[in-house]
PDB file of C-alpha atoms in Angstrom:
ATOM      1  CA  UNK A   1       0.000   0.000   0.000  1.00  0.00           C
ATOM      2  CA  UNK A   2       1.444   3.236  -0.858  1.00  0.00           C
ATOM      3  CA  UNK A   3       0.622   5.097   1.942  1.00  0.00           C
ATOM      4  CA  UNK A   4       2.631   3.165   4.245  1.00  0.00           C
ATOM      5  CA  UNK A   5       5.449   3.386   2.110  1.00  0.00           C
ATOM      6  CA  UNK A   6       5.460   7.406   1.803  1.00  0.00           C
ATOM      7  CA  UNK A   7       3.056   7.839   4.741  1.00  0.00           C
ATOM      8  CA  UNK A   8      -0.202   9.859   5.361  1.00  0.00           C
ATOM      9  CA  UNK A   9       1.560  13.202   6.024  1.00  0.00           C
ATOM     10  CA  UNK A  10       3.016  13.151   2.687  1.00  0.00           C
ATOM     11  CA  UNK A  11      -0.797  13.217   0.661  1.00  0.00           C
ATOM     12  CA  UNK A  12      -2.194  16.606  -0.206  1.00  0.00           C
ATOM     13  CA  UNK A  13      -5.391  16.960   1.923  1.00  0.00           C
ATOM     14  CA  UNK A  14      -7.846  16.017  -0.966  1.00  0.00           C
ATOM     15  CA  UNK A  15      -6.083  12.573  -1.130  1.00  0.00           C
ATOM     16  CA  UNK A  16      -6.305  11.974   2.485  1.00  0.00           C
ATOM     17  CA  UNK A  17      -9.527  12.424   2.494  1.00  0.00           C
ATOM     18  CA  UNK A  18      -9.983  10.031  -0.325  1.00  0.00           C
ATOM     19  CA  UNK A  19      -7.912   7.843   1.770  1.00  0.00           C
ATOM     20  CA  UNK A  20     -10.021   8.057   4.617  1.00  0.00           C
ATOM     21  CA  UNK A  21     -13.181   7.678   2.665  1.00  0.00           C
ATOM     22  CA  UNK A  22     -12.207   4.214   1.089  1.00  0.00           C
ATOM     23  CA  UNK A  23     -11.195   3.415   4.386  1.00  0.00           C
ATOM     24  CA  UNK A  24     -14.452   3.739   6.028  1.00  0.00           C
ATOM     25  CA  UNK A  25     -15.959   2.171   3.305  1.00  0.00           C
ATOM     26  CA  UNK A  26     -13.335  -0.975   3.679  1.00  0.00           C
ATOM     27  CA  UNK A  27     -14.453  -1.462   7.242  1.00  0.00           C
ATOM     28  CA  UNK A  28     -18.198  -0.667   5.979  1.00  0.00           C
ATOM     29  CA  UNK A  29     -17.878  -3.994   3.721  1.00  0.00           C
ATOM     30  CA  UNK A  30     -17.402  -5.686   7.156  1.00  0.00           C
ATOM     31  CA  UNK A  31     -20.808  -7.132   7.741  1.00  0.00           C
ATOM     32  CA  UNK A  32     -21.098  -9.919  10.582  1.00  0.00           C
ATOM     33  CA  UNK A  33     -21.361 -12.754   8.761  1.00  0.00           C
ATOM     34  CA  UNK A  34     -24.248 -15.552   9.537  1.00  0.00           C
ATOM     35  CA  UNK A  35     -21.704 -18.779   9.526  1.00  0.00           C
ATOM     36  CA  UNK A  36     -19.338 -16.468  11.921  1.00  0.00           C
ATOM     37  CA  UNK A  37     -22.257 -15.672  14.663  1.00  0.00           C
ATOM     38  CA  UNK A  38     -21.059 -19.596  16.844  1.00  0.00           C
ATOM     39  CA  UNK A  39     -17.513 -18.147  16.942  1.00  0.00           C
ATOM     40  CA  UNK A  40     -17.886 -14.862  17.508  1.00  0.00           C
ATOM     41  CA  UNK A  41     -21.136 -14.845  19.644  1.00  0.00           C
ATOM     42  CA  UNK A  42     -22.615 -11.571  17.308  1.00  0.00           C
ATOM     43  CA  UNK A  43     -25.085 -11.936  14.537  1.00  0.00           C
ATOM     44  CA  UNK A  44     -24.764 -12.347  11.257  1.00  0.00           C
ATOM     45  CA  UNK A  45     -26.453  -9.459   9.559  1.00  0.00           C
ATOM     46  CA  UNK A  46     -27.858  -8.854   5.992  1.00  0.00           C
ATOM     47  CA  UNK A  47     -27.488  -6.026   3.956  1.00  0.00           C
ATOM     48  CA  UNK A  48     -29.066  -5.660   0.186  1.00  0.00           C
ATOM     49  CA  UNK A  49     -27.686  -3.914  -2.738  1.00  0.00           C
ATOM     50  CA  UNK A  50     -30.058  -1.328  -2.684  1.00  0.00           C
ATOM     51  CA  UNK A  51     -29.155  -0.577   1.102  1.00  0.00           C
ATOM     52  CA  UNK A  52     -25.414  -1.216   0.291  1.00  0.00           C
ATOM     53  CA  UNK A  53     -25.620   1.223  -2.279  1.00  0.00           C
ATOM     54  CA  UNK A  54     -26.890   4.264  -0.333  1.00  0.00           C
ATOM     55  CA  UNK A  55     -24.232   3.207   2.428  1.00  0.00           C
ATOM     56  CA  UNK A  56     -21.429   3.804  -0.265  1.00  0.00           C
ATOM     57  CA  UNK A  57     -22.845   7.070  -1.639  1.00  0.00           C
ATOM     58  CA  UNK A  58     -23.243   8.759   1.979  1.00  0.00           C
ATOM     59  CA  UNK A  59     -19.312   7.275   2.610  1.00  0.00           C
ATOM     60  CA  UNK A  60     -18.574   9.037  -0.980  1.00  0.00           C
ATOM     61  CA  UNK A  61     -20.641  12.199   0.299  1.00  0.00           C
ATOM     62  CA  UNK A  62     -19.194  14.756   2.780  1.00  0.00           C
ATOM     63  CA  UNK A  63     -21.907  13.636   5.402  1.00  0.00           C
ATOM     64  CA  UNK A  64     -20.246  11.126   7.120  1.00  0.00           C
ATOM     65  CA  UNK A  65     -16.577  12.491   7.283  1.00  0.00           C
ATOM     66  CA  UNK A  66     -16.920  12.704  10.842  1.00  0.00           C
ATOM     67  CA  UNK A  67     -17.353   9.572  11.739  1.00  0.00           C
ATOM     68  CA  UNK A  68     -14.626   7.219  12.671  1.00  0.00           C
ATOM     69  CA  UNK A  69     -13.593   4.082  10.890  1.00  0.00           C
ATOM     70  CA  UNK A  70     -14.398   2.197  13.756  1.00  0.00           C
ATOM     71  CA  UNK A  71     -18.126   3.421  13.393  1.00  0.00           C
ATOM     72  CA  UNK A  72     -18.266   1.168  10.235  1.00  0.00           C
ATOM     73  CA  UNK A  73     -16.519  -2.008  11.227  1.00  0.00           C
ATOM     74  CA  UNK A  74     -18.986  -4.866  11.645  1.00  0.00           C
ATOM     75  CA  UNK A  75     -21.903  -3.018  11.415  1.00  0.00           C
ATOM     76  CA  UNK A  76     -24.982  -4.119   9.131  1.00  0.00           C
ATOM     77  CA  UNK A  77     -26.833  -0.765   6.932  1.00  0.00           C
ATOM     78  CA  UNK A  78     -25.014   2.546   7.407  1.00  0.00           C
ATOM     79  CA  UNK A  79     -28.113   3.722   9.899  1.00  0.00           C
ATOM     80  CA  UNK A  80     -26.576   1.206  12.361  1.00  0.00           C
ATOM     81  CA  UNK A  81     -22.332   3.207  11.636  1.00  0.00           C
ATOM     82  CA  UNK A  82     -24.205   6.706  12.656  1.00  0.00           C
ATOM     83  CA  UNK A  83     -25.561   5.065  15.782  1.00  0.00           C
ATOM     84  CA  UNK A  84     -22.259   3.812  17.305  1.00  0.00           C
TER      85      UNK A  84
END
């Protein structure tokens, strides 16, 4: 990954926010899965296209740059990253 070979600092502040954006919406693609819900004791959570969709295009928007990426790990829809 090329920001860990010329680090963050180094990015003009329209590509870290592009960096921080995809990196929300890598954690976002981090649904709970069903088969994972005996190990990990959380359930396994379903999210359609449709639903998936909007969650991208709010990441994508300026709405939700205030959020953390921990707000989108393991969540299910995108309501459920503004709640935590």
């Amino acid at each position: 990954d090329i920001i860990a070979i010329i680090g963050l600092d180094e990015l003009s502040e329209e590509d870290r926010l592009t960096v921080a954006r995809a990196r929300k919406i890598e954690r976002f693609l981090s649904q709970p899965f069903f088969v994972a819900e005996v190990f990990t004791g959380s359930p396994g959570k379903y999210v359609g296209l449709a639903e998936t969709i909007r969650g991208f295009k709010l990441i994508l928007s300026e709405e939700l740059d205030g959020l953390s990426e921990q707000a989108f790990y393991l969540v299910g829809n995108i309501d459920e990253a503004t709640v935590n």
